[in-house]
PDB file of C-alpha atoms in Angstrom:
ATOM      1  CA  UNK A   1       2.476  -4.894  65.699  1.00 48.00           C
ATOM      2  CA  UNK A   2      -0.434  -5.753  68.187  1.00 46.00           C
ATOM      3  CA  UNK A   3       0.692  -5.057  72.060  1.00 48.00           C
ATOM      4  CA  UNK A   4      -0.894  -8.600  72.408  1.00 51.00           C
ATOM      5  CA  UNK A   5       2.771  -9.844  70.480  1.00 51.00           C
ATOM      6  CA  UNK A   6       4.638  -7.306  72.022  1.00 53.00           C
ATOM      7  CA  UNK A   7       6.045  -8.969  74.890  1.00 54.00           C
ATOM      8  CA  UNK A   8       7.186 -12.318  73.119  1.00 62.00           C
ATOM      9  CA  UNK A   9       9.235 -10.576  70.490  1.00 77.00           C
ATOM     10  CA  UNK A  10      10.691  -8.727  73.044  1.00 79.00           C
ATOM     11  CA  UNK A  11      12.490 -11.133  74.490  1.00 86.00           C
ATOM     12  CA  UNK A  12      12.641 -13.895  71.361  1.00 90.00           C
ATOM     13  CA  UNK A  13      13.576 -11.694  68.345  1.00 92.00           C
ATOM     14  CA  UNK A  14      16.489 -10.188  70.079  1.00 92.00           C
ATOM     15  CA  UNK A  15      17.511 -13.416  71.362  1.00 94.00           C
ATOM     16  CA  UNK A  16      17.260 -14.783  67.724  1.00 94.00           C
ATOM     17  CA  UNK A  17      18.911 -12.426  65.895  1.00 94.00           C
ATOM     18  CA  UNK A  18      21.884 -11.512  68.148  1.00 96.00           C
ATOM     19  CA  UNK A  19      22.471 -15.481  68.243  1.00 96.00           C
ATOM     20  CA  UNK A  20      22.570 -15.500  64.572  1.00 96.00           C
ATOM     21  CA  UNK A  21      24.665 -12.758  63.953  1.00 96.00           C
ATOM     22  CA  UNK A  22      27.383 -14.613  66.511  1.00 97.00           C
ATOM     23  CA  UNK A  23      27.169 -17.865  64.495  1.00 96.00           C
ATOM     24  CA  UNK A  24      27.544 -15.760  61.513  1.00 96.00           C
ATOM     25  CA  UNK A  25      30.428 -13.978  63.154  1.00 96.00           C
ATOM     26  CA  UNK A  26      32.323 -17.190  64.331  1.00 96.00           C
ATOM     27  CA  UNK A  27      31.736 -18.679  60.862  1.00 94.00           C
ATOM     28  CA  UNK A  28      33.050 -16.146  59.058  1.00 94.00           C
ATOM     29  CA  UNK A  29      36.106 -16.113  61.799  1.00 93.00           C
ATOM     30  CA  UNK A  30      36.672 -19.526  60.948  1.00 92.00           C
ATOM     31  CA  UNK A  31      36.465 -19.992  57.263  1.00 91.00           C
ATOM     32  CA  UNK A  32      36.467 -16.893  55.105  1.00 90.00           C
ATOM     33  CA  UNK A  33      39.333 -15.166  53.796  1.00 88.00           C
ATOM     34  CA  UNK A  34      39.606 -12.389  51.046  1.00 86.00           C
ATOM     35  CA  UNK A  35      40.550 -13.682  47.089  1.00 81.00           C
ATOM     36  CA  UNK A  36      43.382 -12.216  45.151  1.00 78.00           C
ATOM     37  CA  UNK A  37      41.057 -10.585  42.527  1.00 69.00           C
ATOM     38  CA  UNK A  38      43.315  -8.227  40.125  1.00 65.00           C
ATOM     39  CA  UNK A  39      42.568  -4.228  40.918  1.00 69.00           C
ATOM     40  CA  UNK A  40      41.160  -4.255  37.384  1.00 68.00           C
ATOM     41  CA  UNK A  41      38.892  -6.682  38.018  1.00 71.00           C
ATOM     42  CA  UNK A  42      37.565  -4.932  41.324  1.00 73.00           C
ATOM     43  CA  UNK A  43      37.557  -1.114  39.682  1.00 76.00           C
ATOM     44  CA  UNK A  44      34.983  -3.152  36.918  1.00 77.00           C
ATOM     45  CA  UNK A  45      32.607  -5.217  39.603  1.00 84.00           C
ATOM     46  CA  UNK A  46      32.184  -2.569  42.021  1.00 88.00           C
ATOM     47  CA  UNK A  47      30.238  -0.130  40.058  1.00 89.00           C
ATOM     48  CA  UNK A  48      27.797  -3.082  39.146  1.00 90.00           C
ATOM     49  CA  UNK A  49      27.606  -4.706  42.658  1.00 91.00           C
ATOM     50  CA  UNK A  50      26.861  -0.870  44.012  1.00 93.00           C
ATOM     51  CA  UNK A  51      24.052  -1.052  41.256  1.00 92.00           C
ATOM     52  CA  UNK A  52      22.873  -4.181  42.859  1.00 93.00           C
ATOM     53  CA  UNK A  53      22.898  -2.698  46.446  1.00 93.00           C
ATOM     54  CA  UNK A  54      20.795  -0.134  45.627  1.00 93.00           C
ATOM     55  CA  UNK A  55      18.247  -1.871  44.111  1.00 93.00           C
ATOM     56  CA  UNK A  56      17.988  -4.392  47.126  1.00 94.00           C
ATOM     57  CA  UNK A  57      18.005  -1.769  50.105  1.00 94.00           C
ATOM     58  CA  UNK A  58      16.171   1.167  48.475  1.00 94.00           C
ATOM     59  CA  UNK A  59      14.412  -0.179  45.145  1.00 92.00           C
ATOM     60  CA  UNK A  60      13.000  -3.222  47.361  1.00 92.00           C
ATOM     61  CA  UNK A  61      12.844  -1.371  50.633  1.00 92.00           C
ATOM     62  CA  UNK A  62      10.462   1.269  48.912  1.00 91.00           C
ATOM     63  CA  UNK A  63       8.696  -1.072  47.186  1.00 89.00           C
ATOM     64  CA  UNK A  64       7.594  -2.919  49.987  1.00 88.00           C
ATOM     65  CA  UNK A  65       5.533   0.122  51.775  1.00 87.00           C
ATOM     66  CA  UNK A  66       2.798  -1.038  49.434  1.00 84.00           C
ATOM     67  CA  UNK A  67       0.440  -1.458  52.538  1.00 81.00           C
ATOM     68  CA  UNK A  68      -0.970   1.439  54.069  1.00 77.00           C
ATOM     69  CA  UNK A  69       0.085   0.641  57.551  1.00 78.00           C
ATOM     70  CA  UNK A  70       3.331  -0.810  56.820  1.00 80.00           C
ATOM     71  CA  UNK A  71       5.176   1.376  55.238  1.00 83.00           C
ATOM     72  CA  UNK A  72       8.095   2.067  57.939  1.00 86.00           C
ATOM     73  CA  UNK A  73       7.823  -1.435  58.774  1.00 87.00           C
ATOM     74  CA  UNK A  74       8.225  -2.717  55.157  1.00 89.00           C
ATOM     75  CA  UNK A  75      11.772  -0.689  54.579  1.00 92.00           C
ATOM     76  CA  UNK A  76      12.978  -1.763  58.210  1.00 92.00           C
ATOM     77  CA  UNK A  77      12.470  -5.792  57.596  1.00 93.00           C
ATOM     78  CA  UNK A  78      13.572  -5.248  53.884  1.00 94.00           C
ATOM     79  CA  UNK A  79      17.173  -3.793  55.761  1.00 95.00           C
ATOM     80  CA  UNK A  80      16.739  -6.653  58.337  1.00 95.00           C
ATOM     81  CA  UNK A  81      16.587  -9.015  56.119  1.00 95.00           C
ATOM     82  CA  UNK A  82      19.003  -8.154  53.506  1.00 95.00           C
ATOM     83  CA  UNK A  83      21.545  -7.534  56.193  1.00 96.00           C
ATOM     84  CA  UNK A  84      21.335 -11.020  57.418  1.00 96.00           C
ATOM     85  CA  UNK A  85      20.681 -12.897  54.135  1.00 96.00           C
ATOM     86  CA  UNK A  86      23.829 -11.856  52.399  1.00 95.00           C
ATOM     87  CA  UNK A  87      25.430 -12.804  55.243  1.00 96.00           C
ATOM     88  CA  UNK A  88      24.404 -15.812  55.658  1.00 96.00           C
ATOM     89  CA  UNK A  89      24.179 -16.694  51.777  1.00 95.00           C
ATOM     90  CA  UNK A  90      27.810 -15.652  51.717  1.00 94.00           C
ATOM     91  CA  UNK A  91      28.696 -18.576  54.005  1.00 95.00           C
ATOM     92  CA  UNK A  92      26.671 -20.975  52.245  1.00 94.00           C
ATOM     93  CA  UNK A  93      27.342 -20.231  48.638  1.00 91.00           C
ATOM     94  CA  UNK A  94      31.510 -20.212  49.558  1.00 90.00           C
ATOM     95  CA  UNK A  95      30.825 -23.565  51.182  1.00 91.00           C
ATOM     96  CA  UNK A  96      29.276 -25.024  47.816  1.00 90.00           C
ATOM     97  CA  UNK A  97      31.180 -23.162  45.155  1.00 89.00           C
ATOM     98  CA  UNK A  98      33.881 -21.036  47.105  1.00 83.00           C
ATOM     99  CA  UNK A  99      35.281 -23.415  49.114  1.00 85.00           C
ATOM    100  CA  UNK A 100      38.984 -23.806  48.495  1.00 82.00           C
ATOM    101  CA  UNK A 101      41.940 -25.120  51.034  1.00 80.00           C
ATOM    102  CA  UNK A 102      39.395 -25.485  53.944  1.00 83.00           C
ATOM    103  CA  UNK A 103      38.676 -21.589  53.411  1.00 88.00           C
ATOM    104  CA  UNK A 104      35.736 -19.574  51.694  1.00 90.00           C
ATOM    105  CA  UNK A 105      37.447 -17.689  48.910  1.00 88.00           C
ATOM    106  CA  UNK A 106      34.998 -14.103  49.039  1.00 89.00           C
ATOM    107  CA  UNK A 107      34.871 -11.312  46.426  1.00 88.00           C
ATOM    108  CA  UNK A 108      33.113  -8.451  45.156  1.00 89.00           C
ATOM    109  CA  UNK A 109      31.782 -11.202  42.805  1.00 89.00           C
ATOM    110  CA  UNK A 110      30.518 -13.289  45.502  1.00 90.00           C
ATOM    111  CA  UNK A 111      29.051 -10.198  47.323  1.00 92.00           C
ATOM    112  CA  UNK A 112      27.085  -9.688  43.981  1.00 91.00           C
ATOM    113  CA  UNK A 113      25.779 -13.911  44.666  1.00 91.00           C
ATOM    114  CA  UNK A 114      25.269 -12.879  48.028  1.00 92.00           C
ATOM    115  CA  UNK A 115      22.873  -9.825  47.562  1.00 92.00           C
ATOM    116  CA  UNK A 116      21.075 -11.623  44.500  1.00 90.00           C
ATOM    117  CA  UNK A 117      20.129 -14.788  47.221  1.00 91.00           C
ATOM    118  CA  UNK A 118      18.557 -11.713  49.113  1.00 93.00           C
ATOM    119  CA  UNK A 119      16.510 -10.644  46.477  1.00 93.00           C
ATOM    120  CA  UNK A 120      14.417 -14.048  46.414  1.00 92.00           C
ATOM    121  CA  UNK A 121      13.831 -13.633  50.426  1.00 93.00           C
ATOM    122  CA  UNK A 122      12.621 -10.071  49.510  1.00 93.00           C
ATOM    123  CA  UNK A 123      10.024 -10.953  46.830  1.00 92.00           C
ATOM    124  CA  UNK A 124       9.307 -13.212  49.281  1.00 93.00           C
ATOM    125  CA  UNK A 125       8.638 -11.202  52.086  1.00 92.00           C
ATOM    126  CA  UNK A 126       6.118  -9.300  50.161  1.00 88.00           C
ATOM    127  CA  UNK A 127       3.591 -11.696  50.479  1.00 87.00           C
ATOM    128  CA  UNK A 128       3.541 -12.258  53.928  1.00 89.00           C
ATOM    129  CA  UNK A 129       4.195  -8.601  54.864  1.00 87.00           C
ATOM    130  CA  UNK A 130       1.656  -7.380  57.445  1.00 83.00           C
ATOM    131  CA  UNK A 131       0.655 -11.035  58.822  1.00 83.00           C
ATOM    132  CA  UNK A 132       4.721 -12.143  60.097  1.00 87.00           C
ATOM    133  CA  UNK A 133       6.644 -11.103  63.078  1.00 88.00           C
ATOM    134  CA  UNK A 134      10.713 -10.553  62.603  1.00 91.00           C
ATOM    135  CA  UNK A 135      11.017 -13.798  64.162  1.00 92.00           C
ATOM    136  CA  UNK A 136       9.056 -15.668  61.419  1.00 92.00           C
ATOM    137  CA  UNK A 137      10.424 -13.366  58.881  1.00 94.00           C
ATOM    138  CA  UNK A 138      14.190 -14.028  60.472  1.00 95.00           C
ATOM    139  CA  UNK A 139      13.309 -17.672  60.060  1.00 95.00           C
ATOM    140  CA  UNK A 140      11.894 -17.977  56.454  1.00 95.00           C
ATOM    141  CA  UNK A 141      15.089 -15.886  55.562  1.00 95.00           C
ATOM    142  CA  UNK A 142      16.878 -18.757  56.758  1.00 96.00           C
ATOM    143  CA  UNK A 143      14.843 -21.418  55.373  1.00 96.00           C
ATOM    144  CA  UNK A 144      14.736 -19.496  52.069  1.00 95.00           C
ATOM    145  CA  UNK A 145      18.065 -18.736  51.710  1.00 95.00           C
ATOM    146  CA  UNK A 146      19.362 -22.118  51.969  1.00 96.00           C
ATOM    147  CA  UNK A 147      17.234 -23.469  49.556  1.00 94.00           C
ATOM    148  CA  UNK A 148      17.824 -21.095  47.061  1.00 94.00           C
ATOM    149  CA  UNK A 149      21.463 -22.035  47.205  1.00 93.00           C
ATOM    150  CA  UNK A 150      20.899 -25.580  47.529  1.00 93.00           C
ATOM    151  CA  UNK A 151      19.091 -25.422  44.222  1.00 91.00           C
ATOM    152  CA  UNK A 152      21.320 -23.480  42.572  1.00 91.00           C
ATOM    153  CA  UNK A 153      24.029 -26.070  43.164  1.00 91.00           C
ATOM    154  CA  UNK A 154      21.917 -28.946  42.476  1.00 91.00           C
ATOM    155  CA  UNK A 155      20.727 -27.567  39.100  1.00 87.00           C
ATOM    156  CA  UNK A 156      24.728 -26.552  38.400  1.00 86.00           C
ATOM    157  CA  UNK A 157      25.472 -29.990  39.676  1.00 86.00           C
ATOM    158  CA  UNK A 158      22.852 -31.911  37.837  1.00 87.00           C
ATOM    159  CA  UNK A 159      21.937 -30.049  35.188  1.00 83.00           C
ATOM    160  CA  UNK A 160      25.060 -27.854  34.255  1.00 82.00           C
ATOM    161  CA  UNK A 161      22.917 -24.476  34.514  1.00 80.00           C
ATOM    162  CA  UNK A 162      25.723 -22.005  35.901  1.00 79.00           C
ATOM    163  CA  UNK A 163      24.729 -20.013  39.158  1.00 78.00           C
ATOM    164  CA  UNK A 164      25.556 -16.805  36.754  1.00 76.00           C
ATOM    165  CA  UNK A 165      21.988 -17.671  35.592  1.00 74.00           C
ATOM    166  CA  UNK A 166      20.261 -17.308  38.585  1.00 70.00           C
ATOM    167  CA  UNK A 167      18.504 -14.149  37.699  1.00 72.00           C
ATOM    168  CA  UNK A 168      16.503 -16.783  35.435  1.00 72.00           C
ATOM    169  CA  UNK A 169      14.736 -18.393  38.172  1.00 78.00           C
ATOM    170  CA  UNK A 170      15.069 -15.926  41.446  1.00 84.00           C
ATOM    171  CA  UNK A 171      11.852 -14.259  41.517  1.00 83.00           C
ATOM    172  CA  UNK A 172       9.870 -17.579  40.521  1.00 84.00           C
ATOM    173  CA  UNK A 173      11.771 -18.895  43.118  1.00 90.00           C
ATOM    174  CA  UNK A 174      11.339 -16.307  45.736  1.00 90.00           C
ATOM    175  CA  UNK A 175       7.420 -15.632  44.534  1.00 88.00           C
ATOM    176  CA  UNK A 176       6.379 -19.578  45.239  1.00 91.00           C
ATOM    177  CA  UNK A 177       8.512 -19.831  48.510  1.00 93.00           C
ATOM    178  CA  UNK A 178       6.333 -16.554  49.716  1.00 91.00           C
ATOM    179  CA  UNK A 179       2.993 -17.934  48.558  1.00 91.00           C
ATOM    180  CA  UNK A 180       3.731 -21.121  50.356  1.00 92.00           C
ATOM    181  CA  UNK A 181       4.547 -19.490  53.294  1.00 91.00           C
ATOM    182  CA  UNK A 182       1.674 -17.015  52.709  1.00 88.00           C
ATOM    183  CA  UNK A 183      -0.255 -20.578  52.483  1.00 87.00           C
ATOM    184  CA  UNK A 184       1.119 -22.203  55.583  1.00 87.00           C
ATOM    185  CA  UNK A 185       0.348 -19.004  58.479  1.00 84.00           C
ATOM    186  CA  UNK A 186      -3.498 -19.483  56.751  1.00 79.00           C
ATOM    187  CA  UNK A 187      -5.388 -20.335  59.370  1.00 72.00           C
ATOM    188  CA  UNK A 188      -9.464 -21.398  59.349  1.00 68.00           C
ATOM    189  CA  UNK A 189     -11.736 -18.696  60.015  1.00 61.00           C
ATOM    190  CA  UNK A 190      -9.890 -15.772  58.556  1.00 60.00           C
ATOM    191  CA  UNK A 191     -11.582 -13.296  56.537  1.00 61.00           C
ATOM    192  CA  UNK A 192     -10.308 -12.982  52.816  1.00 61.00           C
ATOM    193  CA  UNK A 193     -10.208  -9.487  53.197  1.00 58.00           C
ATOM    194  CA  UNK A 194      -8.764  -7.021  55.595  1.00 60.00           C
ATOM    195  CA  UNK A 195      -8.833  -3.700  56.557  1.00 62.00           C
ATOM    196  CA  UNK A 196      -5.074  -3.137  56.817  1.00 63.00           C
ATOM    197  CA  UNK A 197      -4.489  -4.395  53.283  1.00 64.00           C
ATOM    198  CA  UNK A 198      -5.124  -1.405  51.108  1.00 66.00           C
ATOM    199  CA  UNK A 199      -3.023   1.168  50.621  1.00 71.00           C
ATOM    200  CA  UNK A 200      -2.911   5.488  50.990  1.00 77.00           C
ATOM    201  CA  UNK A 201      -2.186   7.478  47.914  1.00 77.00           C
ATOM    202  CA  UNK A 202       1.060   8.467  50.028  1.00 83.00           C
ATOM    203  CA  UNK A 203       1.758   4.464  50.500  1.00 82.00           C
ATOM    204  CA  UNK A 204       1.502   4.703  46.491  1.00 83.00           C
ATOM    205  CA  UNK A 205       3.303   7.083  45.734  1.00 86.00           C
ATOM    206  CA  UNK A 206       6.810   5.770  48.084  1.00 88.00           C
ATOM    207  CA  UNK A 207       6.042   2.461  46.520  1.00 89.00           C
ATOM    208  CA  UNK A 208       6.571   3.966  43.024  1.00 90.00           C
ATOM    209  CA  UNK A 209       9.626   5.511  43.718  1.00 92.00           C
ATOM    210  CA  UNK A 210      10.995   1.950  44.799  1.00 92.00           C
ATOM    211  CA  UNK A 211       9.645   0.894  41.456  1.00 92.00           C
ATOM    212  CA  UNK A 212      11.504   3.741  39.529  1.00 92.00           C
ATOM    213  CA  UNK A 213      14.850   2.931  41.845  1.00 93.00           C
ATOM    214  CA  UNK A 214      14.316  -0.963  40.415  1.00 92.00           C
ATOM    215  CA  UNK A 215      13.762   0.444  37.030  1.00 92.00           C
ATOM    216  CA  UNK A 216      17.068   1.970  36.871  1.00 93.00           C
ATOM    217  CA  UNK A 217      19.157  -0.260  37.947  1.00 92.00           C
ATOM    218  CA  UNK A 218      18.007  -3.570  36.522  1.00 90.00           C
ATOM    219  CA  UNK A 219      20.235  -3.192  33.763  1.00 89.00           C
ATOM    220  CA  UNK A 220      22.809  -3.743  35.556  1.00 89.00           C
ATOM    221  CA  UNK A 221      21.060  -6.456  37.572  1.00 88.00           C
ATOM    222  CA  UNK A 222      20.853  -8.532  34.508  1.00 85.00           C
ATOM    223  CA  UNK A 223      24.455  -7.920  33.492  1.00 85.00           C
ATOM    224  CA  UNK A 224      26.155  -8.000  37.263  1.00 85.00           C
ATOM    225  CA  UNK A 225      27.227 -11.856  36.661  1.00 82.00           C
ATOM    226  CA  UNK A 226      28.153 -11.840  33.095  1.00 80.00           C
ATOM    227  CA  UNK A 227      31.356 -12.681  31.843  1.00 76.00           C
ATOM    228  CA  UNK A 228      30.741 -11.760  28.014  1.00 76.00           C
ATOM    229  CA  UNK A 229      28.304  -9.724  26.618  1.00 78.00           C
ATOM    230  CA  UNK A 230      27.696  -7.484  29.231  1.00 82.00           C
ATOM    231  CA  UNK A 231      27.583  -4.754  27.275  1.00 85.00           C
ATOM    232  CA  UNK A 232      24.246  -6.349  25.263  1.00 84.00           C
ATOM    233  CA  UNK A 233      22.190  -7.172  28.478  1.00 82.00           C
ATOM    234  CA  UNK A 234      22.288  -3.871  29.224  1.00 87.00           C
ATOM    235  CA  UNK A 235      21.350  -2.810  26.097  1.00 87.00           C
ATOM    236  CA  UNK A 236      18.361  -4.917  25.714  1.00 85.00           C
ATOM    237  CA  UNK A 237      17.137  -4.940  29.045  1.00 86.00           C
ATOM    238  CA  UNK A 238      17.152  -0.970  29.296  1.00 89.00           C
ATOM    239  CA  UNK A 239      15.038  -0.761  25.667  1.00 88.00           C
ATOM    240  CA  UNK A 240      12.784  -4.028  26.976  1.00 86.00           C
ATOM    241  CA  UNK A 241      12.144  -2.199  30.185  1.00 88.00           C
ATOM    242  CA  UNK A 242      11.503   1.426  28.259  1.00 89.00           C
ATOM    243  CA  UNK A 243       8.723  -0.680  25.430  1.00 88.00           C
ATOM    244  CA  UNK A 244       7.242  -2.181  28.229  1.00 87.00           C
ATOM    245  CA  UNK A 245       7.035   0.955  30.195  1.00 89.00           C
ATOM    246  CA  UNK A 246       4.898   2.429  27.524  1.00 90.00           C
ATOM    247  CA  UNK A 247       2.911  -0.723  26.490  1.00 88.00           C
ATOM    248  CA  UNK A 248       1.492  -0.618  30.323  1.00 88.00           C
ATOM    249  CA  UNK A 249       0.592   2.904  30.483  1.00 89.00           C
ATOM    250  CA  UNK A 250      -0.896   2.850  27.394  1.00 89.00           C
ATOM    251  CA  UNK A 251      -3.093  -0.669  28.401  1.00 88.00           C
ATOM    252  CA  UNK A 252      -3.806   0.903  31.780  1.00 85.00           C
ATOM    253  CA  UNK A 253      -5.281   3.615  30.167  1.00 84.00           C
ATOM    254  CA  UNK A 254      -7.396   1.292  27.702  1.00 85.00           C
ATOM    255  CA  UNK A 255      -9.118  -1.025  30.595  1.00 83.00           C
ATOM    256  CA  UNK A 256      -9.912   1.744  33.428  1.00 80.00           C
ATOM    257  CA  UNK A 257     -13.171   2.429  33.357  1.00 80.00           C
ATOM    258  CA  UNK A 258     -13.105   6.060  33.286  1.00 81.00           C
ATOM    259  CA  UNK A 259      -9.896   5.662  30.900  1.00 80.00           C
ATOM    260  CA  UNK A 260      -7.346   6.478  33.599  1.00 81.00           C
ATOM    261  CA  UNK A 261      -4.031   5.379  34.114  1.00 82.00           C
ATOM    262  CA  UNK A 262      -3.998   3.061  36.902  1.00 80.00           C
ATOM    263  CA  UNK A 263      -0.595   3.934  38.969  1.00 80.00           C
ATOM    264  CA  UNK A 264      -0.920   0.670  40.964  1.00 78.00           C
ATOM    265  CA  UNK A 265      -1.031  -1.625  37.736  1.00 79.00           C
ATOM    266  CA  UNK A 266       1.911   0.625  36.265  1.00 82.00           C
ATOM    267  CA  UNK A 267       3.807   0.218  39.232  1.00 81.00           C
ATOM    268  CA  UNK A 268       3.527  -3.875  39.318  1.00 76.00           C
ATOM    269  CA  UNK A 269       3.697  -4.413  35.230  1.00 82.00           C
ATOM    270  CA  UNK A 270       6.622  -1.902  34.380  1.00 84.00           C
ATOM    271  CA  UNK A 271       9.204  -4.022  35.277  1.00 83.00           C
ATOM    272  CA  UNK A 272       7.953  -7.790  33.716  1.00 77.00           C
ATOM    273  CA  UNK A 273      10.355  -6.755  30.552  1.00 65.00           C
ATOM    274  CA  UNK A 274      13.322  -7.402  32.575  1.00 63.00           C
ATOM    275  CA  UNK A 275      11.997 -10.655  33.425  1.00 61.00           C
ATOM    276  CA  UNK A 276      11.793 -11.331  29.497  1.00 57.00           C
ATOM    277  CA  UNK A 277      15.217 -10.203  28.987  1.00 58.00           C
ATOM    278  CA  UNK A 278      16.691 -12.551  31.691  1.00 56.00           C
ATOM    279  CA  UNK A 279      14.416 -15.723  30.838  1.00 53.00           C
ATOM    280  CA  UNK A 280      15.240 -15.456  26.250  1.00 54.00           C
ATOM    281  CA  UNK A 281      18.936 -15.394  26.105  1.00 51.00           C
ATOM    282  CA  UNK A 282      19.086 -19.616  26.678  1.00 50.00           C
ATOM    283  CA  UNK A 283      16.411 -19.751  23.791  1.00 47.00           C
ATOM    284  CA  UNK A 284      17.838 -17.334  21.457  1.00 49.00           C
ATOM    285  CA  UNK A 285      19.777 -19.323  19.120  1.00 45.00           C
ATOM    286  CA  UNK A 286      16.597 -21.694  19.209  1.00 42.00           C
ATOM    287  CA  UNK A 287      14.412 -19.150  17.954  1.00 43.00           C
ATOM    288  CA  UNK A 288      17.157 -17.490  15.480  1.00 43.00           C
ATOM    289  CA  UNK A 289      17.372 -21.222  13.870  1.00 43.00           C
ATOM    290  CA  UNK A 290      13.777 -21.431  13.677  1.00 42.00           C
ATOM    291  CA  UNK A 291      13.766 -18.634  11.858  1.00 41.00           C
ATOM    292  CA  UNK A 292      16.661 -19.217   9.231  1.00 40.00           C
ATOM    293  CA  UNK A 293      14.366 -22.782   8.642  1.00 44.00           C
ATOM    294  CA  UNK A 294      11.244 -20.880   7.868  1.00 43.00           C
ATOM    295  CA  UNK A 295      12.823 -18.104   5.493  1.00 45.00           C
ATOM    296  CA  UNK A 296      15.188 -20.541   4.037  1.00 39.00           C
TER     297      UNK A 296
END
């Protein structure tokens, strides 16, 4: 951060975030109280939403030290604003699907809602790391945050897709919100380019390792909010994940021009299988009838 912005977020981003964690903190004072989830249920969520935990603070937190000179700030603001946007995605999904008797029922289920509404403001975040203070970053958590929610209720509202499904749609979501963003702090007269945005083989290399942390536990990613056939999306987003693995390695490999493997394209292709995995399941009895037409 330049010394020039130094003294302003001094004074605002403190300001800012202690106010928010108050409003947070009388909110949640006010209108949450614990469910009565069964022990059973809580011994079988809390394995997945620990799954999910990782993957947001360390799988995203090392991812985002793609840029060379951001590396300790890109795990700090991936804490930052994890920490705040469960919290304040707690409050908001209770309030549209959680709110019952004038309270917001909260469980480890809802902490799984909670962290996934943080994921989108994290894919987010990486395209505007490097050229946002925390204040801006603080405030498109906000922004972003309540209109992911907002969505998902209108589209469970209006078109009956369940908020379970929200893995469908969360990085679309959270990749146009960033690029709009990105698209918005633009300002006339900037260079394209800049010096900054490259990375170090050592920026590489952490980056990976957020990649492999993402790799591992996006099984259970896909699975967290399922009440049936967990068992399958685990299944088939682990061997999607593993074929895809190898398909970009081997590709890589094919279009380098000395025929090496290109660790930067590895470490942004190796996990679009997932993304396969959660978009097919709506469309697989669509493409299973097609089939039964065509060989009957």
């Amino acid at each position: 951060m330049s010394q020039k912005l130094a003294p302003s977020i001094r004074v605002t981003f403190p300001l800012l975030a202690l106010s928010l964690q108050c409003i947070i903190i009388v909110l949640f004072a006010l209108f949450v109280k614990y469910s009565e989830d069964s022990p059973n249920k809580y011994d079988a969520t809390y394995p997945v939403f620990q799954d999910v935990n990782t993957m947001v603070f360390i799988g995203f937190g090392f991812l985002a030290t793609f840029l060379k000179r951001y590396g300790r700030s890109g795990i700090a603001f991936t804490m930052l604003l994890a920490a705040f946007a469960l919290q304040w995605a707690t409050i908001l999904e209770g309030l549209l699907f959680d709110f019952k008797e004038s309270k917001i029922q909260i469980s480890i289920i809802s902490l799984i809602h909670a962290d996934l509404s943080a994921v989108s403001a994290l894919v987010s975040m990486g395209a505007v790391l490097g050229k946002t203070s925390p204040v801006q970053l603080l405030l498109m958590t906000i922004l972003e945050v309540t209109c992911f929610t907002v969505n998902k209720w209108l589209l469970d509202v209006l078109l009956q897709i369940n908020r379970k499904t929200s893995g469908m749609y969360l990085h679309l979501f959270g990749a146009t919100f960033g690029l709009m963003v990105s698209r918005v702090l633009q300002r006339s007269g900037l260079k394209s380019g800049h010096e900054k945005e490259g990375s170090f083989p050592i920026s590489d290399l952490y980056s990976m390792i957020g990649t492999i942390f993402l790799w591992m536990f996006w099984p259970s990613f896909n699975a967290a909010l399922l009440d049936t056939n967990r068992e399958k999306a685990v299944f088939n987003t682990y061997y999607a994940l593993a074929a895809c693995t190898v398909a970009v390695f081997a590709i890589s490999s094919q279009v380098h021009d000395k025929g090496k493997i290109d660790m930067v394209n590895c470490m942004n292709n190796v996990l679009v299988g997932d993304k396969y995995v959660i978009t097919m399941p709506r469309y697989n009895k669509l493409v299973l009838f097609i089939h039964k037409s065509l060989v009957a």
